[in-house]
Amino acid sequence: MCSYSVIGCGYVGSFVAANMKSQGHYVIGTTRTSQRFAELRNVVNEPISLDLADPNCDFSFLEEQQGLLISVAPTQNGDGYQSVFSSGIRNLARALRCRQSIQPLHVTYISSAGVYGDHRGEMVTEDSSVDSANPVNAMLVEAENVLLTIDRPDTKICVMRLGGIYGPGRDMVSMIKQAAGEQIPKNGSDVPAWSGIFDITNGVSFAFNNQLVGTYNLVDDMQLSRRELSNEICDIDGLPPVIWANENSPGARAMNAKVSNEKIKLEGFRLSSPSMLLPTPV
């Protein structure tokens, strides 16, 4: 058994925390809200209230941890990118850099495959260029770099870039069926990336157990455009197609790339959900 912390117990963080606890690890989980704090008691061994953007944040719990997942996001209405991904991650990186303990620590940071931006549907790998022109992508990439440049021999950092997340409570196939015949103001020709929650959960555990270092795309095998995906789903049930736009709105944060997952597969990781169109694993 080891001590493992999850900073940010939202959708992804809660699944990871529950999985780590089921493996017998002592799990600390953090949240910013009092309502979520009460709920966390049923998920982790020890819930902690934590706001990364608070300059006086108490990070003392990190001293004796062996594993750490950072899975943070702005509020649901989209506010707070600056406080979370700039101020917050810098506060956390400073605490990790200044730890008094020399206990080896593995850190997994959840990022987004959206940082690749518009590659006109071409294949991208972890070495491909990112879209630093978009302010949100620029902040996400900066956060990755802040963590990856923590220079301590006892601290290993792994960045996991995810696609759109699906799983229990996020049934994307049903959502697409509900949009049948509707007009959606997103570019139907763009190719997004997708990640199943069980693969994310297993991927974080895999990264910890194998002490992965560096950046990995943790996405499934599906590389269809929005239009191709929705047509395939709607055709099965004889539904009218979703009506997509043919271009992105001005200033929109566009993502259009076939994201390769070959790097993490070469490490030995195997997907349990290669596509949302296949049955969900039990």
mmCIF file of C-alpha atoms in Angstrom:
data_model
loop_
_atom_site.group_PDB
_atom_site.id
_atom_site.type_symbol
_atom_site.label_atom_id
_atom_site.label_comp_id
_atom_site.label_asym_id
_atom_site.label_seq_id
_atom_site.Cartn_x
_atom_site.Cartn_y
_atom_site.Cartn_z
ATOM 1 C CA MET A 1 0.000 0.000 0.000
ATOM 2 C CA CYS A 2 1.157 3.535 -0.733
ATOM 3 C CA SER A 3 -0.108 7.061 -0.204
ATOM 4 C CA TYR A 4 -1.728 8.586 -3.287
ATOM 5 C CA SER A 5 -3.302 12.021 -3.647
ATOM 6 C CA VAL A 6 -5.787 13.322 -6.202
ATOM 7 C CA ILE A 7 -5.911 17.097 -6.569
ATOM 8 C CA GLY A 8 -9.270 17.858 -8.150
ATOM 9 C CA CYS A 9 -11.871 15.157 -7.542
ATOM 10 C CA GLY A 10 -14.247 15.997 -10.364
ATOM 11 C CA TYR A 11 -15.391 13.421 -12.919
ATOM 12 C CA VAL A 12 -11.914 12.086 -13.787
ATOM 13 C CA GLY A 13 -10.357 12.573 -10.361
ATOM 14 C CA SER A 14 -13.148 10.715 -8.564
ATOM 15 C CA PHE A 15 -12.874 7.688 -10.860
ATOM 16 C CA VAL A 16 -9.097 7.597 -10.371
ATOM 17 C CA ALA A 17 -9.391 8.036 -6.602
ATOM 18 C CA ALA A 18 -11.908 5.191 -6.317
ATOM 19 C CA ASN A 19 -9.700 2.947 -8.457
ATOM 20 C CA MET A 20 -6.584 3.681 -6.412
ATOM 21 C CA LYS A 21 -8.478 3.077 -3.176
ATOM 22 C CA SER A 22 -9.777 -0.254 -4.521
ATOM 23 C CA GLN A 23 -6.155 -1.265 -5.098
ATOM 24 C CA GLY A 24 -5.490 -0.790 -1.386
ATOM 25 C CA HIS A 25 -3.753 2.601 -1.519
ATOM 26 C CA TYR A 26 -4.441 5.276 1.086
ATOM 27 C CA VAL A 27 -6.050 8.026 -0.993
ATOM 28 C CA ILE A 28 -6.277 11.728 -0.210
ATOM 29 C CA GLY A 29 -8.669 13.710 -2.395
ATOM 30 C CA THR A 30 -9.079 17.463 -2.662
ATOM 31 C CA THR A 31 -11.940 19.735 -3.655
ATOM 32 C CA ARG A 32 -12.721 23.461 -3.631
ATOM 33 C CA THR A 33 -16.373 23.194 -2.584
ATOM 34 C CA SER A 34 -17.952 22.324 0.764
ATOM 35 C CA GLN A 35 -20.728 20.300 -0.928
ATOM 36 C CA ARG A 36 -18.216 18.151 -2.767
ATOM 37 C CA PHE A 37 -16.189 17.722 0.451
ATOM 38 C CA ALA A 38 -19.054 15.795 2.086
ATOM 39 C CA GLU A 39 -19.465 13.587 -0.991
ATOM 40 C CA LEU A 40 -15.729 12.830 -1.082
ATOM 41 C CA ARG A 41 -15.921 11.019 2.243
ATOM 42 C CA ASN A 42 -17.470 8.114 0.355
ATOM 43 C CA VAL A 43 -14.752 8.095 -2.310
ATOM 44 C CA VAL A 44 -11.390 8.665 -0.600
ATOM 45 C CA ASN A 45 -9.774 7.857 2.725
ATOM 46 C CA GLU A 46 -9.150 11.509 3.527
ATOM 47 C CA PRO A 47 -10.861 14.518 1.915
ATOM 48 C CA ILE A 48 -9.108 17.912 1.995
ATOM 49 C CA SER A 49 -10.382 21.370 1.079
ATOM 50 C CA LEU A 50 -7.909 22.950 -1.321
ATOM 51 C CA ASP A 51 -7.916 25.936 -3.654
ATOM 52 C CA LEU A 52 -4.784 25.925 -5.805
ATOM 53 C CA ALA A 53 -5.148 29.628 -6.591
ATOM 54 C CA ASP A 54 -4.870 30.575 -2.905
ATOM 55 C CA PRO A 55 -1.266 31.792 -2.354
ATOM 56 C CA ASN A 56 -1.494 30.567 1.269
ATOM 57 C CA CYS A 57 -2.622 27.088 0.253
ATOM 58 C CA ASP A 58 -1.458 24.332 2.632
ATOM 59 C CA PHE A 59 0.378 21.694 0.612
ATOM 60 C CA SER A 60 1.909 19.909 3.605
ATOM 61 C CA PHE A 61 -0.021 16.715 2.773
ATOM 62 C CA LEU A 62 2.277 16.265 -0.258
ATOM 63 C CA GLU A 63 5.352 15.603 1.875
ATOM 64 C CA GLU A 64 4.903 11.849 2.251
ATOM 65 C CA GLN A 65 2.962 11.028 -0.915
ATOM 66 C CA GLN A 66 4.234 8.474 -3.403
ATOM 67 C CA GLY A 67 1.768 9.248 -6.154
ATOM 68 C CA LEU A 68 -0.177 12.335 -7.209
ATOM 69 C CA LEU A 69 -2.813 13.012 -9.859
ATOM 70 C CA ILE A 70 -3.504 16.629 -10.830
ATOM 71 C CA SER A 71 -6.921 16.815 -12.484
ATOM 72 C CA VAL A 72 -8.100 20.401 -12.222
ATOM 73 C CA ALA A 73 -10.467 22.509 -14.296
ATOM 74 C CA PRO A 74 -12.137 25.909 -14.234
ATOM 75 C CA THR A 75 -15.694 26.274 -12.959
ATOM 76 C CA GLN A 76 -18.397 24.817 -15.195
ATOM 77 C CA ASN A 77 -19.343 28.231 -16.601
ATOM 78 C CA GLY A 78 -15.805 28.563 -17.989
ATOM 79 C CA ASP A 79 -14.461 31.102 -15.529
ATOM 80 C CA GLY A 80 -11.122 30.721 -13.872
ATOM 81 C CA TYR A 81 -8.722 29.471 -16.542
ATOM 82 C CA GLN A 82 -6.158 32.031 -15.418
ATOM 83 C CA SER A 83 -6.474 31.225 -11.714
ATOM 84 C CA VAL A 84 -6.399 27.450 -12.225
ATOM 85 C CA PHE A 85 -3.870 26.952 -15.022
ATOM 86 C CA SER A 86 -1.575 29.882 -14.331
ATOM 87 C CA SER A 87 -1.634 30.905 -10.681
ATOM 88 C CA GLY A 88 -2.849 27.555 -9.331
ATOM 89 C CA ILE A 89 -0.431 25.294 -11.176
ATOM 90 C CA ARG A 90 2.456 27.641 -10.386
ATOM 91 C CA ASN A 91 1.575 27.506 -6.673
ATOM 92 C CA LEU A 92 1.487 23.716 -6.808
ATOM 93 C CA ALA A 93 4.736 23.450 -8.783
ATOM 94 C CA ARG A 94 6.431 25.685 -6.221
ATOM 95 C CA ALA A 95 5.232 23.402 -3.418
ATOM 96 C CA LEU A 96 6.437 20.295 -5.262
ATOM 97 C CA ARG A 97 9.797 21.900 -5.934
ATOM 98 C CA CYS A 98 10.203 22.884 -2.273
ATOM 99 C CA ARG A 99 9.140 19.615 -0.644
ATOM 100 C CA GLN A 100 11.227 18.813 2.418
ATOM 101 C CA SER A 101 10.747 15.080 2.007
ATOM 102 C CA ILE A 102 12.945 13.070 -0.333
ATOM 103 C CA GLN A 103 10.211 10.441 -0.673
ATOM 104 C CA PRO A 104 10.100 9.529 -4.394
ATOM 105 C CA LEU A 105 6.977 11.015 -5.947
ATOM 106 C CA HIS A 106 5.293 10.265 -9.260
ATOM 107 C CA VAL A 107 3.027 13.005 -10.624
ATOM 108 C CA THR A 108 0.445 12.587 -13.393
ATOM 109 C CA TYR A 109 -1.008 15.789 -14.801
ATOM 110 C CA ILE A 110 -4.224 15.689 -16.836
ATOM 111 C CA SER A 111 -4.004 17.981 -19.863
ATOM 112 C CA SER A 112 -5.901 18.215 -23.156
ATOM 113 C CA ALA A 113 -5.296 16.978 -26.696
ATOM 114 C CA GLY A 114 -7.056 20.199 -27.675
ATOM 115 C CA VAL A 115 -3.689 21.949 -27.407
ATOM 116 C CA TYR A 116 -2.791 20.605 -30.874
ATOM 117 C CA GLY A 117 -5.372 22.939 -32.399
ATOM 118 C CA ASP A 118 -6.102 22.812 -36.111
ATOM 119 C CA HIS A 119 -3.776 20.449 -38.005
ATOM 120 C CA ARG A 120 -6.307 20.149 -40.853
ATOM 121 C CA GLY A 121 -7.189 16.610 -39.856
ATOM 122 C CA GLU A 122 -3.626 15.312 -40.191
ATOM 123 C CA MET A 123 -1.994 12.908 -37.733
ATOM 124 C CA VAL A 124 -0.280 14.412 -34.682
ATOM 125 C CA THR A 125 2.004 12.915 -32.058
ATOM 126 C CA GLU A 126 3.361 14.192 -28.768
ATOM 127 C CA ASP A 127 6.151 15.882 -30.739
ATOM 128 C CA SER A 128 3.780 17.854 -33.008
ATOM 129 C CA SER A 129 3.375 21.610 -32.720
ATOM 130 C CA VAL A 130 0.760 23.031 -30.362
ATOM 131 C CA ASP A 131 -1.598 25.966 -30.814
ATOM 132 C CA SER A 132 -0.041 28.611 -28.586
ATOM 133 C CA ALA A 133 -1.897 31.372 -30.451
ATOM 134 C CA ASN A 134 -5.123 30.434 -28.691
ATOM 135 C CA PRO A 135 -5.048 31.907 -25.157
ATOM 136 C CA VAL A 136 -6.614 28.850 -23.509
ATOM 137 C CA ASN A 137 -4.236 26.440 -25.260
ATOM 138 C CA ALA A 138 -1.315 28.711 -24.372
ATOM 139 C CA MET A 139 -2.240 28.484 -20.674
ATOM 140 C CA LEU A 140 -2.649 24.698 -20.842
ATOM 141 C CA VAL A 141 0.745 24.246 -22.506
ATOM 142 C CA GLU A 142 2.371 26.636 -20.043
ATOM 143 C CA ALA A 143 0.932 24.587 -17.173
ATOM 144 C CA GLU A 144 2.391 21.413 -18.694
ATOM 145 C CA ASN A 145 5.802 23.043 -19.022
ATOM 146 C CA VAL A 146 5.756 24.447 -15.491
ATOM 147 C CA LEU A 147 5.304 20.941 -14.125
ATOM 148 C CA LEU A 148 7.628 19.160 -16.568
ATOM 149 C CA THR A 149 10.481 21.497 -15.614
ATOM 150 C CA ILE A 150 10.367 20.651 -11.900
ATOM 151 C CA ASP A 151 13.979 19.599 -11.569
ATOM 152 C CA ARG A 152 14.154 17.139 -8.678
ATOM 153 C CA PRO A 153 15.666 13.661 -8.947
ATOM 154 C CA ASP A 154 13.006 12.304 -6.572
ATOM 155 C CA THR A 155 10.062 13.645 -8.628
ATOM 156 C CA LYS A 156 8.845 12.149 -11.901
ATOM 157 C CA ILE A 157 6.307 14.045 -14.016
ATOM 158 C CA CYS A 158 3.944 12.548 -16.605
ATOM 159 C CA VAL A 159 1.516 14.632 -18.693
ATOM 160 C CA MET A 160 -1.554 12.852 -20.094
ATOM 161 C CA ARG A 161 -3.327 14.672 -22.947
ATOM 162 C CA LEU A 162 -6.972 13.579 -23.122
ATOM 163 C CA GLY A 163 -9.678 13.963 -25.731
ATOM 164 C CA GLY A 164 -13.365 14.532 -25.067
ATOM 165 C CA ILE A 165 -14.326 12.278 -22.164
ATOM 166 C CA TYR A 166 -17.104 9.697 -22.291
ATOM 167 C CA GLY A 167 -18.311 7.107 -19.803
ATOM 168 C CA PRO A 168 -21.031 6.636 -17.177
ATOM 169 C CA GLY A 169 -22.957 9.892 -16.928
ATOM 170 C CA ARG A 170 -21.347 11.087 -20.169
ATOM 171 C CA ASP A 171 -23.014 8.929 -22.807
ATOM 172 C CA MET A 172 -21.868 10.720 -25.951
ATOM 173 C CA VAL A 173 -23.706 8.326 -28.263
ATOM 174 C CA SER A 174 -27.038 9.161 -26.594
ATOM 175 C CA MET A 175 -26.220 12.870 -26.701
ATOM 176 C CA ILE A 176 -25.561 12.673 -30.444
ATOM 177 C CA LYS A 177 -28.827 10.796 -30.998
ATOM 178 C CA GLN A 178 -30.672 13.542 -29.114
ATOM 179 C CA ALA A 179 -29.158 16.095 -31.520
ATOM 180 C CA ALA A 180 -30.430 14.227 -34.599
ATOM 181 C CA GLY A 181 -31.952 16.659 -37.073
ATOM 182 C CA GLU A 182 -30.737 19.637 -35.050
ATOM 183 C CA GLN A 183 -28.319 22.349 -36.146
ATOM 184 C CA ILE A 184 -25.098 22.414 -34.110
ATOM 185 C CA PRO A 185 -22.822 25.475 -34.531
ATOM 186 C CA LYS A 186 -19.577 23.489 -34.637
ATOM 187 C CA ASN A 187 -17.534 22.511 -37.676
ATOM 188 C CA GLY A 188 -18.634 19.021 -38.683
ATOM 189 C CA SER A 189 -15.473 18.467 -40.730
ATOM 190 C CA ASP A 190 -13.172 18.803 -37.717
ATOM 191 C CA VAL A 191 -11.677 15.627 -36.228
ATOM 192 C CA PRO A 192 -11.780 15.658 -32.417
ATOM 193 C CA ALA A 193 -10.081 13.204 -30.066
ATOM 194 C CA TRP A 194 -11.931 11.052 -27.524
ATOM 195 C CA SER A 195 -11.016 9.281 -24.278
ATOM 196 C CA GLY A 196 -13.041 6.689 -22.337
ATOM 197 C CA ILE A 197 -13.091 7.171 -18.571
ATOM 198 C CA PHE A 198 -12.040 3.572 -17.890
ATOM 199 C CA ASP A 199 -9.002 3.974 -20.123
ATOM 200 C CA ILE A 200 -8.180 7.240 -18.373
ATOM 201 C CA THR A 201 -8.452 5.546 -14.985
ATOM 202 C CA ASN A 202 -6.363 2.571 -16.096
ATOM 203 C CA GLY A 203 -3.915 4.901 -17.857
ATOM 204 C CA VAL A 204 -3.226 6.923 -14.714
ATOM 205 C CA SER A 205 -2.663 3.711 -12.757
ATOM 206 C CA PHE A 206 -0.424 2.412 -15.569
ATOM 207 C CA ALA A 207 1.610 5.631 -15.540
ATOM 208 C CA PHE A 208 2.111 5.362 -11.775
ATOM 209 C CA ASN A 209 2.958 1.654 -11.743
ATOM 210 C CA ASN A 210 5.418 2.063 -14.627
ATOM 211 C CA GLN A 211 6.748 5.456 -13.483
ATOM 212 C CA LEU A 212 6.165 7.039 -16.898
ATOM 213 C CA VAL A 213 7.876 10.367 -17.553
ATOM 214 C CA GLY A 214 7.065 12.909 -20.255
ATOM 215 C CA THR A 215 3.990 13.575 -22.391
ATOM 216 C CA TYR A 216 1.535 10.931 -23.613
ATOM 217 C CA ASN A 217 -1.662 11.100 -25.639
ATOM 218 C CA LEU A 218 -4.241 9.041 -23.749
ATOM 219 C CA VAL A 219 -6.945 8.864 -26.425
ATOM 220 C CA ASP A 220 -8.914 6.071 -28.059
ATOM 221 C CA ASP A 221 -8.491 4.745 -31.605
ATOM 222 C CA MET A 222 -11.432 6.578 -33.197
ATOM 223 C CA GLN A 223 -10.384 9.283 -35.653
ATOM 224 C CA LEU A 224 -13.662 10.304 -37.290
ATOM 225 C CA SER A 225 -14.843 13.815 -38.013
ATOM 226 C CA ARG A 226 -17.855 15.035 -36.033
ATOM 227 C CA ARG A 227 -20.028 14.579 -39.131
ATOM 228 C CA GLU A 228 -18.747 11.056 -39.828
ATOM 229 C CA LEU A 229 -19.308 10.028 -36.210
ATOM 230 C CA SER A 230 -22.810 11.461 -35.932
ATOM 231 C CA ASN A 231 -23.856 10.051 -39.315
ATOM 232 C CA GLU A 232 -22.721 6.580 -38.264
ATOM 233 C CA ILE A 233 -24.635 6.802 -34.975
ATOM 234 C CA CYS A 234 -27.819 8.252 -36.479
ATOM 235 C CA ASP A 235 -27.864 5.863 -39.444
ATOM 236 C CA ILE A 236 -27.984 2.840 -37.125
ATOM 237 C CA ASP A 237 -31.321 3.988 -35.669
ATOM 238 C CA GLY A 238 -32.659 5.540 -38.879
ATOM 239 C CA LEU A 239 -32.467 9.032 -37.398
ATOM 240 C CA PRO A 240 -32.021 12.230 -39.416
ATOM 241 C CA PRO A 241 -28.407 13.469 -39.460
ATOM 242 C CA VAL A 242 -27.042 16.127 -37.160
ATOM 243 C CA ILE A 243 -26.664 19.360 -39.130
ATOM 244 C CA TRP A 244 -23.178 20.705 -38.513
ATOM 245 C CA ALA A 245 -21.661 24.007 -39.575
ATOM 246 C CA ASN A 246 -19.037 23.907 -42.332
ATOM 247 C CA GLU A 247 -16.592 26.226 -40.600
ATOM 248 C CA ASN A 248 -15.562 27.315 -37.126
ATOM 249 C CA SER A 249 -16.918 30.449 -35.510
ATOM 250 C CA PRO A 250 -14.434 33.364 -35.527
ATOM 251 C CA GLY A 251 -12.079 33.070 -32.548
ATOM 252 C CA ALA A 252 -13.329 29.589 -31.612
ATOM 253 C CA ARG A 253 -10.884 27.185 -29.977
ATOM 254 C CA ALA A 254 -10.731 24.676 -32.833
ATOM 255 C CA MET A 255 -9.267 21.187 -32.647
ATOM 256 C CA ASN A 256 -8.896 19.241 -35.898
ATOM 257 C CA ALA A 257 -6.325 16.444 -35.783
ATOM 258 C CA LYS A 258 -5.999 12.682 -35.745
ATOM 259 C CA VAL A 259 -4.231 12.162 -32.438
ATOM 260 C CA SER A 260 -1.857 9.203 -32.249
ATOM 261 C CA ASN A 261 -1.884 7.011 -29.121
ATOM 262 C CA GLU A 262 1.028 4.886 -30.339
ATOM 263 C CA LYS A 263 3.513 6.164 -27.759
ATOM 264 C CA ILE A 264 1.627 4.911 -24.694
ATOM 265 C CA LYS A 265 0.790 1.654 -26.487
ATOM 266 C CA LEU A 266 4.504 1.092 -27.083
ATOM 267 C CA GLU A 267 4.946 1.294 -23.293
ATOM 268 C CA GLY A 268 2.590 -1.678 -23.003
ATOM 269 C CA PHE A 269 -0.734 0.041 -22.346
ATOM 270 C CA ARG A 270 -3.829 -1.538 -23.893
ATOM 271 C CA LEU A 271 -7.141 0.213 -24.439
ATOM 272 C CA SER A 272 -10.269 -1.277 -22.908
ATOM 273 C CA SER A 273 -12.459 1.087 -24.967
ATOM 274 C CA PRO A 274 -10.994 1.642 -28.471
ATOM 275 C CA SER A 275 -14.155 3.542 -29.489
ATOM 276 C CA MET A 276 -17.360 4.875 -27.946
ATOM 277 C CA LEU A 277 -19.195 2.918 -30.676
ATOM 278 C CA LEU A 278 -18.151 -0.371 -29.063
ATOM 279 C CA PRO A 279 -19.777 -1.818 -25.913
ATOM 280 C CA THR A 280 -18.646 -0.167 -22.683
ATOM 281 C CA PRO A 281 -16.471 -2.480 -20.594
ATOM 282 C CA VAL A 282 -18.009 -3.740 -17.390
#
